[in-house]
PDB file of C-alpha atoms in Angstrom:
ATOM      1  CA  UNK A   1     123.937  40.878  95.422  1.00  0.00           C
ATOM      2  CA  UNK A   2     127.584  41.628  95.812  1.00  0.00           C
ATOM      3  CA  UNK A   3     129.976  40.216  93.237  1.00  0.00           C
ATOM      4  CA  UNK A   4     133.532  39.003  94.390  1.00  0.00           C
ATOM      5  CA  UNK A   5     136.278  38.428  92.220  1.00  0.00           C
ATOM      6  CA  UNK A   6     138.575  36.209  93.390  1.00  0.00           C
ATOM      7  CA  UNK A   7     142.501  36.129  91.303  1.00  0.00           C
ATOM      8  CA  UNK A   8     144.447  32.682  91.408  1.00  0.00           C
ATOM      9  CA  UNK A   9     148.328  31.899  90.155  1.00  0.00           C
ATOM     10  CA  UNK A  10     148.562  35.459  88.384  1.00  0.00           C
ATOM     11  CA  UNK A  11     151.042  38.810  88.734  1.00  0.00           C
ATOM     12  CA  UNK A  12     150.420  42.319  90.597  1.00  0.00           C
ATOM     13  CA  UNK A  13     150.574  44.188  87.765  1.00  0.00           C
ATOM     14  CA  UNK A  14     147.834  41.689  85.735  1.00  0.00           C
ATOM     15  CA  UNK A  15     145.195  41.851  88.917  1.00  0.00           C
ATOM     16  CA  UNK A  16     146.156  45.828  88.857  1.00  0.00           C
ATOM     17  CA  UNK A  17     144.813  46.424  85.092  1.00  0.00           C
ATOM     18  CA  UNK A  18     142.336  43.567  85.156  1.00  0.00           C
ATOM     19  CA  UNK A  19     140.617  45.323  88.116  1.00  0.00           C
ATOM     20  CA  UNK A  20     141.147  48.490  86.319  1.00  0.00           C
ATOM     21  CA  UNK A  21     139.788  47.475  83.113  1.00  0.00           C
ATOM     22  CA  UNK A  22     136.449  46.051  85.323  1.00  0.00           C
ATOM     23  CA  UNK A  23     136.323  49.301  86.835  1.00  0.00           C
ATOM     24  CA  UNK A  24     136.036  51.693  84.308  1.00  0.00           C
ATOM     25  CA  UNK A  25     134.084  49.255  82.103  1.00  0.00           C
ATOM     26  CA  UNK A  26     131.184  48.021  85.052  1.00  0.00           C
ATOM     27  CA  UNK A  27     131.513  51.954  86.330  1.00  0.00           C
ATOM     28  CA  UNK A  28     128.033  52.125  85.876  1.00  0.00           C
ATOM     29  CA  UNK A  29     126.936  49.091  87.967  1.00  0.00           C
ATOM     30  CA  UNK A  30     129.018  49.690  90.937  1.00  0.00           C
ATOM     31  CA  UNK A  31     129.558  53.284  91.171  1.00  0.00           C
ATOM     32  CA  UNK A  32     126.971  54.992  93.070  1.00  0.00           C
ATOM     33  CA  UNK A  33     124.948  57.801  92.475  1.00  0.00           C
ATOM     34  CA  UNK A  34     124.557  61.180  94.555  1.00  0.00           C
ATOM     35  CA  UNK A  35     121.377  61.998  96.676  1.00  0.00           C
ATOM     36  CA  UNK A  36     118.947  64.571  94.858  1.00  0.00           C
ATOM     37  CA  UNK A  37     118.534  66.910  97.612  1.00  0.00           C
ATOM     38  CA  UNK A  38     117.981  70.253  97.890  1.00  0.00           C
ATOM     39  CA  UNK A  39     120.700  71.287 100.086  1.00  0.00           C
ATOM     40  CA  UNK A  40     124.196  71.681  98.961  1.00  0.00           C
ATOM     41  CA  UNK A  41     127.056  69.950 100.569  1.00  0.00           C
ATOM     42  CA  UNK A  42     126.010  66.492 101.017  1.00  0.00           C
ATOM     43  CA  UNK A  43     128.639  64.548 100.126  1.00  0.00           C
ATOM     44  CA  UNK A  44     126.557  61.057 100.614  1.00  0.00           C
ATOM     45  CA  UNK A  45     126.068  58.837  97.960  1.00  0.00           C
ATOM     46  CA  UNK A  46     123.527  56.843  96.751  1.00  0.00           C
ATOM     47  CA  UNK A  47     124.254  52.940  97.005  1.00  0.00           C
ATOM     48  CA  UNK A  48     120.746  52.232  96.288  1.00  0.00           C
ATOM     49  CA  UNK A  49     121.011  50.488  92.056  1.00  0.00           C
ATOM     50  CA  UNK A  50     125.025  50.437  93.059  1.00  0.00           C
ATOM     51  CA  UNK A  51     126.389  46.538  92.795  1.00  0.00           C
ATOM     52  CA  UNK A  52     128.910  45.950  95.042  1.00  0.00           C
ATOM     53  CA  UNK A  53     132.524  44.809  93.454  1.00  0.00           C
ATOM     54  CA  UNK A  54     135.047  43.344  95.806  1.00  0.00           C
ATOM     55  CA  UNK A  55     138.333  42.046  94.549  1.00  0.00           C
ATOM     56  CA  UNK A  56     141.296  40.335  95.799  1.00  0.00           C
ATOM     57  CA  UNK A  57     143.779  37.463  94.876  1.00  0.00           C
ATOM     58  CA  UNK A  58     143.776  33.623  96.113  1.00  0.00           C
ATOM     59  CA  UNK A  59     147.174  34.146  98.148  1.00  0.00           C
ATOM     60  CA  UNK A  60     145.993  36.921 100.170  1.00  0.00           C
ATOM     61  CA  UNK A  61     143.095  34.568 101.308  1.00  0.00           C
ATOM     62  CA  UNK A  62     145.219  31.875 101.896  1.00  0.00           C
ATOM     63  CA  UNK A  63     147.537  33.873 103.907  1.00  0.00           C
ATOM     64  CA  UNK A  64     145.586  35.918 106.089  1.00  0.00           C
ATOM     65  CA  UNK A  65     141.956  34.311 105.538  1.00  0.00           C
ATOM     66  CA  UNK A  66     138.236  35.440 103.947  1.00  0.00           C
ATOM     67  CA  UNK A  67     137.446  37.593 107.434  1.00  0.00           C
ATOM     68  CA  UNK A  68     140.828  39.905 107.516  1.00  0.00           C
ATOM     69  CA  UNK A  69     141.450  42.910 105.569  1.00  0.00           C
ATOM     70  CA  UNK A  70     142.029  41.402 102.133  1.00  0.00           C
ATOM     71  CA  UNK A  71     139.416  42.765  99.907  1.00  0.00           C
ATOM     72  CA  UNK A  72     139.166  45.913  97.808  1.00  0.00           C
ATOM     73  CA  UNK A  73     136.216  47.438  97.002  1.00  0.00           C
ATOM     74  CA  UNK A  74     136.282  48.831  93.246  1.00  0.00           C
ATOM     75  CA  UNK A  75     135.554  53.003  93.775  1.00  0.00           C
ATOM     76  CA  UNK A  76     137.369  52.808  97.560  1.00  0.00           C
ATOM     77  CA  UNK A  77     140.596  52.935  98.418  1.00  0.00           C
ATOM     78  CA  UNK A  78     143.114  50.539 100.309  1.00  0.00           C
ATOM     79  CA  UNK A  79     141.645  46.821 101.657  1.00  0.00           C
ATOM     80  CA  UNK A  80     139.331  46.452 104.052  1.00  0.00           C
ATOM     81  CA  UNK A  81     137.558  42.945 105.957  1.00  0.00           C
ATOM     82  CA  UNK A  82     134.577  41.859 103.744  1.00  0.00           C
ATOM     83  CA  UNK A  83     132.070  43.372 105.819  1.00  0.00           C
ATOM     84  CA  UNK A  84     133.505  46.712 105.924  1.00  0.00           C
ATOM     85  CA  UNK A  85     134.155  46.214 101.840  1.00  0.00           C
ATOM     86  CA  UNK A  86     130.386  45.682 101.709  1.00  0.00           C
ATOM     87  CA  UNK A  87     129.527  48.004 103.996  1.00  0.00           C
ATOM     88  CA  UNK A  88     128.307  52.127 102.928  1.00  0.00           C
ATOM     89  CA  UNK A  89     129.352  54.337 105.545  1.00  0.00           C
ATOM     90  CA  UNK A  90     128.976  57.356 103.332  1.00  0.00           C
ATOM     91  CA  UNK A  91     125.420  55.779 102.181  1.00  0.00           C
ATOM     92  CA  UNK A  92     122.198  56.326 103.776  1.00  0.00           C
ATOM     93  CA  UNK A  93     123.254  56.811 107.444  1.00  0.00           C
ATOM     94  CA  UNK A  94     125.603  59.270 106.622  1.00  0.00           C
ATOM     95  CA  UNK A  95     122.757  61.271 104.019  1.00  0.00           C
ATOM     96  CA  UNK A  96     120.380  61.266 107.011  1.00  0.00           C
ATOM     97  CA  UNK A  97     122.855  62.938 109.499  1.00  0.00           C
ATOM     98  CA  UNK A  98     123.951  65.417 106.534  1.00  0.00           C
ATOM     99  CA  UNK A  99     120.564  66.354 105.537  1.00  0.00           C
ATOM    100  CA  UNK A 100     119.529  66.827 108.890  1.00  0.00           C
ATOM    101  CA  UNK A 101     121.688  68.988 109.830  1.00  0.00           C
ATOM    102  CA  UNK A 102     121.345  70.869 106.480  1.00  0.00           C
ATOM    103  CA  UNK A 103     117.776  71.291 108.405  1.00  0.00           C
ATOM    104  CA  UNK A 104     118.445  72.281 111.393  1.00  0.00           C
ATOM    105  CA  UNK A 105     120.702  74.807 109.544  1.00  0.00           C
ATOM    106  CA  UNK A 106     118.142  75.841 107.048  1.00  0.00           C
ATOM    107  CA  UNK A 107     115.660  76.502 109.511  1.00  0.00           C
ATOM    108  CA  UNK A 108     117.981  78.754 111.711  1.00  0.00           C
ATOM    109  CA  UNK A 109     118.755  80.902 108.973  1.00  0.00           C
ATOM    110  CA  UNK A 110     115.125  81.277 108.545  1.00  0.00           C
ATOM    111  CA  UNK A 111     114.418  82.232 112.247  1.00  0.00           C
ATOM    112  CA  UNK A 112     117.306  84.816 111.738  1.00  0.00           C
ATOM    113  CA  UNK A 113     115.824  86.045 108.717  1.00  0.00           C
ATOM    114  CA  UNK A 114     112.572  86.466 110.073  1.00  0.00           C
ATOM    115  CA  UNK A 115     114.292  88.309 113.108  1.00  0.00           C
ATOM    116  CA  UNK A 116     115.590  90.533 111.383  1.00  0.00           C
ATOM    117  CA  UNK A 117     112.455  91.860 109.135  1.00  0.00           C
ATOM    118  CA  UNK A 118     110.586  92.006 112.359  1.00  0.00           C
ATOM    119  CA  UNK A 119     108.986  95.770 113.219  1.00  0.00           C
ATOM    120  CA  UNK A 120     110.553  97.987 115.611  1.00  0.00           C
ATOM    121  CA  UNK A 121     108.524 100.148 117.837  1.00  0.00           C
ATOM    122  CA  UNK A 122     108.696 103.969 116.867  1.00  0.00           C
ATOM    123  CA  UNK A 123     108.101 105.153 120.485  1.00  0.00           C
ATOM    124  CA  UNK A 124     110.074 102.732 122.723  1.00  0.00           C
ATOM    125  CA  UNK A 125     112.388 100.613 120.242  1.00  0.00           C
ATOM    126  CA  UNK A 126     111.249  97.066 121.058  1.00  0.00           C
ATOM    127  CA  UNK A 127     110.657  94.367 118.730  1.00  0.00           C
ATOM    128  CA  UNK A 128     106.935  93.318 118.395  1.00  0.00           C
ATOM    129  CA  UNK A 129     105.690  90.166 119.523  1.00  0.00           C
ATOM    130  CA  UNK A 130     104.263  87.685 117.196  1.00  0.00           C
ATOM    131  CA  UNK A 131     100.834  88.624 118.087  1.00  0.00           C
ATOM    132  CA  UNK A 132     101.366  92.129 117.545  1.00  0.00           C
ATOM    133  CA  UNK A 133     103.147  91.669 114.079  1.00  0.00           C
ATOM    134  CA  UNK A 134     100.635  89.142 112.851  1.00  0.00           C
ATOM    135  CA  UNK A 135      97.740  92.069 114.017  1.00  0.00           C
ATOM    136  CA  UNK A 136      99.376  94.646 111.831  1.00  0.00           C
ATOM    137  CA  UNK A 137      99.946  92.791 108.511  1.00  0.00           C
ATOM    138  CA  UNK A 138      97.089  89.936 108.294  1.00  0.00           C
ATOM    139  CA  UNK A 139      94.569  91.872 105.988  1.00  0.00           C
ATOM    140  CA  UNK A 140      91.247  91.547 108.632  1.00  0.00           C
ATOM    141  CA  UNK A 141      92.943  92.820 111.416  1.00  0.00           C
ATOM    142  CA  UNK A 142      94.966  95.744 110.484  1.00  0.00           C
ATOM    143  CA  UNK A 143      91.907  98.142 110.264  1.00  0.00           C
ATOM    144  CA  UNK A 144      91.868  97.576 114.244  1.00  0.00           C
ATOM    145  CA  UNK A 145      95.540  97.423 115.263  1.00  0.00           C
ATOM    146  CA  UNK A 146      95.647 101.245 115.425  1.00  0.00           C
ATOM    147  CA  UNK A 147      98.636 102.922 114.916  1.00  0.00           C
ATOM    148  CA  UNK A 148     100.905 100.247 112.972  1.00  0.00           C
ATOM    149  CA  UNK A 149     104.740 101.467 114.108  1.00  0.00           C
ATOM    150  CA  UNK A 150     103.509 100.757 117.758  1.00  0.00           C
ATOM    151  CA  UNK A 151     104.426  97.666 119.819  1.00  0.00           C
ATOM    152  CA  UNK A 152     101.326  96.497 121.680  1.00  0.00           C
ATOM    153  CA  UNK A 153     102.502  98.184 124.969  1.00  0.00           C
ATOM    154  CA  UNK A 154     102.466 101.230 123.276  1.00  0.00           C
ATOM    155  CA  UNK A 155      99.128 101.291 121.452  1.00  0.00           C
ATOM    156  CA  UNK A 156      97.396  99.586 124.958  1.00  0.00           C
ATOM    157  CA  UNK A 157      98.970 102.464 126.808  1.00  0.00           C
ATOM    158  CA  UNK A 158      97.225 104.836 123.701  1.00  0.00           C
ATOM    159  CA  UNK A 159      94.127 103.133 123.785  1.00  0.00           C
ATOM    160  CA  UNK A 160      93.993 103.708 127.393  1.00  0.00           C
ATOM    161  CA  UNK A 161      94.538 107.201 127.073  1.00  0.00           C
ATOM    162  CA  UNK A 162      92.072 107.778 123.839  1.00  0.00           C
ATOM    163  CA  UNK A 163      89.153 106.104 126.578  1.00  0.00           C
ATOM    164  CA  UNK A 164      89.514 108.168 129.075  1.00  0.00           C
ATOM    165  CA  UNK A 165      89.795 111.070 127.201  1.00  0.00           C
ATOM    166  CA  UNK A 166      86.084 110.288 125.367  1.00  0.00           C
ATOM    167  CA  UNK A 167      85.312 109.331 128.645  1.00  0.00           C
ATOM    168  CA  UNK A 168      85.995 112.551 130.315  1.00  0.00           C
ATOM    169  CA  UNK A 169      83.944 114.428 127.444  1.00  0.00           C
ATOM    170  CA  UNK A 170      80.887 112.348 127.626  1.00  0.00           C
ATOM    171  CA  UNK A 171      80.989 112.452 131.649  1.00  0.00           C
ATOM    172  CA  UNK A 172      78.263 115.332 132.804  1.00  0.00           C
ATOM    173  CA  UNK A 173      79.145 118.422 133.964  1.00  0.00           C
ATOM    174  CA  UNK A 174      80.411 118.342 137.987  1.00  0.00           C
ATOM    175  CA  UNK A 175      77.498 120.401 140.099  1.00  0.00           C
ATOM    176  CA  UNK A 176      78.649 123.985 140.765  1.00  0.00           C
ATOM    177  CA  UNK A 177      79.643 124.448 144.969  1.00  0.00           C
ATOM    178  CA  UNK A 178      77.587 127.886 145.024  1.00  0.00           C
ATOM    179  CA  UNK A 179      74.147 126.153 145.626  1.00  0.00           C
ATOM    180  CA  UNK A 180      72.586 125.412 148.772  1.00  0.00           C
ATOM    181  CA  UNK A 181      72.133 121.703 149.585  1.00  0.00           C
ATOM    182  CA  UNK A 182      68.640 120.713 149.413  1.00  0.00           C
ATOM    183  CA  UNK A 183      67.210 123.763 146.861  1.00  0.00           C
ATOM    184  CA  UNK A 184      66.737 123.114 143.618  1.00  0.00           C
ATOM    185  CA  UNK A 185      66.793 125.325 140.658  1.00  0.00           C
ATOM    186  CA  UNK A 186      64.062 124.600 138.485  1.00  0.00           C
ATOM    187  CA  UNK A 187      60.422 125.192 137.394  1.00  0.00           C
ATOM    188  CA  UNK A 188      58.841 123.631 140.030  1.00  0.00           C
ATOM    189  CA  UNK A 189      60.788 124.161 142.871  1.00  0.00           C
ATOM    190  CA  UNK A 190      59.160 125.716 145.838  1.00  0.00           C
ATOM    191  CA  UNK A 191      60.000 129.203 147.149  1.00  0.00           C
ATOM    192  CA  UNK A 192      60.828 130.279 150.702  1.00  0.00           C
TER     193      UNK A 192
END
């Protein structure tokens, strides 16, 4: 609940250290508090337990009226209407911006760190995918990723190779040209 005070038949300088006086002494009611966050920078405050303390003096009212910019909010600066006295701008709309951005920071110096520690290939210099990075450091997987400095173009393109080669040593031996078609060599081949 805010708390208006409201100064009738008095001088400047009395309102001036009257309000002074309630501000230091009710500093603890009205102030607010900063956000805990993580993130540095956010200059939001926390108007959550903060009572809201509006001043101003009977001849202001009577002259201008309750809805113009008469009233002045102890911990703010200059007079304001009542709504905009009671209002926090730099409350919970403004933490919600800040700390999202913080965020959206945060997470794109993350994506830039993890850019940056990501493996070159030895053979052709690009960057390994996520598949291929995840396939030579997750602990079940690196016994079959084959050479580890590789990208996975490389190592497909050596896999290739290492297959045909076994292939080409298992195959069986190509027939020599210097037999005659149709006669077999052999122990029961018939002779002419």
């Amino acid at each position: 609940m805010p708390v208006a005070f409201v100064f009738a038949d008095t001088t400047t300088a009395k309102v001036a250290n009257t309000v002074a006086v309630l501000a230091e002494a009710g500093r603890r009611y009205w102030a607010p508090r900063r956000y805990d966050s993580y993130y540095q920078g956010i200059t939001a405050k926390d108007y959550g337990q903060a009572l809201p303390v509006v001043v101003t003096t009977l001849e202001q009212l009577q002259e201008h009226g309750a809805d113009a910019a008469v009233w002045r909010r102890l911990g703010r600066t200059g007079e304001h209407t009542l709504t905009a006295a009671l209002d926090n701008p730099d409350g919970d709309a403004l933490f919600r911006d800040q700390e999202a951005r913080a965020n959206a920071e945060e997470e794109q110096r993350r994506a830039a760190e993890r850019e940056a520690q990501r493996p070159v290939c030895k053979r052709c210099g690009r960057k390994f995918t996520d598949q291929r990075w995840k396939e030579t450091t997750t602990h079940r997987t690196v016994w079959s990723a084959g050479d580890m400095y590789l990208c996975g173009t490389c190592h497909a393109d050596d896999a290739a190779r290492e297959e045909a080669a076994r292939l080409e040593v298992a195959a069986p031996p190509e027939p020599e040209d210097d037999q005659e078609p149709g006669r077999g060599r052999g122990w029961f081949c018939r002779r002419p």
